[in-house]
Amino acid sequence: MIRPAVPADLPVLQELEMAAGAPFAALGMHAVAEDDPPALEVLGEYVGAGRAWVWAEGGHPVGYLVLDLVDGAAHIDQVSVDPALRGRRIGRRLVDHAVAWAVAHGLTALTLTTFVEVPWNGPYYRTLGFTFLAPEQETPGLRALRAAEAAHGLDRWPRACMRAELADWRPLPG
């Protein structure tokens, strides 16, 4: 069910991003819920680089993940799943796919930035094996990402970088 994203998927990925952001409103994080999705050009760059994947059902994307490279590690820039499908482990399978890609490309770690207290963010990623990085552990690239997020207003809520060592990763069976 996971396949590379293609240019025709890009508008759907934007729609998924908006749908996946909507639950933040229930936490009072309206700015996050109403934030614009990545531009088609930005998503297209991930597709062109071969670092964008979708979970498709009936040929239609219902989740996606885009991956960057930051300071020698794979970096999850975004993973979004249709909230109506929550609990089916689609996001987890997309992350497992990103891990497999990273290992195949000789990388040893996977990083991301996330909201510390949002249940489907920081606490969830901890269950997958990510650990929070102290600010002094952040690489220059991660610090630059955090600065950009702060400039975008995301630091109104606690936010941090996380890292998983790929040698320790345990994917879902099957």
PDB file of C-alpha atoms in Angstrom, residues 38-96:
ATOM      1  CA  PRO A  38       3.199  22.937   1.953  1.00  0.00           C
ATOM      2  CA  ALA A  39       3.169  24.520  -1.496  1.00  0.00           C
ATOM      3  CA  LEU A  40       2.854  22.216  -4.484  1.00  0.00           C
ATOM      4  CA  GLU A  41       6.385  23.227  -5.518  1.00  0.00           C
ATOM      5  CA  VAL A  42       7.785  22.171  -2.135  1.00  0.00           C
ATOM      6  CA  LEU A  43       5.998  18.840  -2.214  1.00  0.00           C
ATOM      7  CA  GLY A  44       7.144  18.405  -5.808  1.00  0.00           C
ATOM      8  CA  GLU A  45      10.761  18.753  -4.714  1.00  0.00           C
ATOM      9  CA  TYR A  46      10.344  15.771  -2.384  1.00  0.00           C
ATOM     10  CA  VAL A  47       8.745  13.764  -5.202  1.00  0.00           C
ATOM     11  CA  GLY A  48      11.578  14.697  -7.558  1.00  0.00           C
ATOM     12  CA  ALA A  49      14.171  13.676  -4.973  1.00  0.00           C
ATOM     13  CA  GLY A  50      12.494  10.307  -4.414  1.00  0.00           C
ATOM     14  CA  ARG A  51      11.758  11.063  -0.762  1.00  0.00           C
ATOM     15  CA  ALA A  52       7.938  11.233  -0.744  1.00  0.00           C
ATOM     16  CA  TRP A  53       5.683   8.239  -0.193  1.00  0.00           C
ATOM     17  CA  VAL A  54       1.963   7.711   0.102  1.00  0.00           C
ATOM     18  CA  TRP A  55      -0.210   5.087   1.697  1.00  0.00           C
ATOM     19  CA  ALA A  56      -2.808   4.507  -0.994  1.00  0.00           C
ATOM     20  CA  GLU A  57      -6.124   2.740  -0.753  1.00  0.00           C
ATOM     21  CA  GLY A  58      -8.032   2.189  -3.958  1.00  0.00           C
ATOM     22  CA  GLY A  59      -5.267   4.122  -5.713  1.00  0.00           C
ATOM     23  CA  HIS A  60      -6.040   7.203  -3.608  1.00  0.00           C
ATOM     24  CA  PRO A  61      -3.529   8.561  -1.035  1.00  0.00           C
ATOM     25  CA  VAL A  62      -4.847   8.527   2.540  1.00  0.00           C
ATOM     26  CA  GLY A  63      -1.491   9.269   4.194  1.00  0.00           C
ATOM     27  CA  TYR A  64       1.928  10.543   3.225  1.00  0.00           C
ATOM     28  CA  LEU A  65       5.452  11.100   4.479  1.00  0.00           C
ATOM     29  CA  VAL A  66       8.176  13.366   3.114  1.00  0.00           C
ATOM     30  CA  LEU A  67      11.783  12.976   4.142  1.00  0.00           C
ATOM     31  CA  ASP A  68      14.686  15.414   4.201  1.00  0.00           C
ATOM     32  CA  LEU A  69      18.374  14.921   4.852  1.00  0.00           C
ATOM     33  CA  VAL A  70      19.685  16.961   7.772  1.00  0.00           C
ATOM     34  CA  ASP A  71      23.276  16.757   8.969  1.00  0.00           C
ATOM     35  CA  GLY A  72      23.781  13.174   7.821  1.00  0.00           C
ATOM     36  CA  ALA A  73      20.467  11.845   9.141  1.00  0.00           C
ATOM     37  CA  ALA A  74      17.141  11.180   7.512  1.00  0.00           C
ATOM     38  CA  HIS A  75      14.649  13.747   8.793  1.00  0.00           C
ATOM     39  CA  ILE A  76      10.876  13.374   8.732  1.00  0.00           C
ATOM     40  CA  ASP A  77       9.655  16.719   7.498  1.00  0.00           C
ATOM     41  CA  GLN A  78       6.014  15.710   7.552  1.00  0.00           C
ATOM     42  CA  VAL A  79       3.864  12.654   8.069  1.00  0.00           C
ATOM     43  CA  SER A  80       0.104  13.096   7.770  1.00  0.00           C
ATOM     44  CA  VAL A  81      -2.760  10.627   7.707  1.00  0.00           C
ATOM     45  CA  ASP A  82      -6.467  11.145   7.189  1.00  0.00           C
ATOM     46  CA  PRO A  83      -7.756  11.457  10.792  1.00  0.00           C
ATOM     47  CA  ALA A  84     -10.756   9.263   9.908  1.00  0.00           C
ATOM     48  CA  LEU A  85      -8.252   6.395   9.625  1.00  0.00           C
ATOM     49  CA  ARG A  86      -6.525   7.000  12.971  1.00  0.00           C
ATOM     50  CA  GLY A  87      -5.568   3.826  14.790  1.00  0.00           C
ATOM     51  CA  ARG A  88      -4.813   1.773  11.682  1.00  0.00           C
ATOM     52  CA  ARG A  89      -1.040   2.347  12.073  1.00  0.00           C
ATOM     53  CA  ILE A  90      -0.720   3.939   8.642  1.00  0.00           C
ATOM     54  CA  GLY A  91       1.605   6.652   9.965  1.00  0.00           C
ATOM     55  CA  ARG A  92       3.724   4.050  11.721  1.00  0.00           C
ATOM     56  CA  ARG A  93       4.064   2.020   8.526  1.00  0.00           C
ATOM     57  CA  LEU A  94       5.097   5.140   6.632  1.00  0.00           C
ATOM     58  CA  VAL A  95       7.753   5.828   9.294  1.00  0.00           C
ATOM     59  CA  ASP A  96       8.948   2.208   9.021  1.00  0.00           C
TER      60      ASP A  96
END
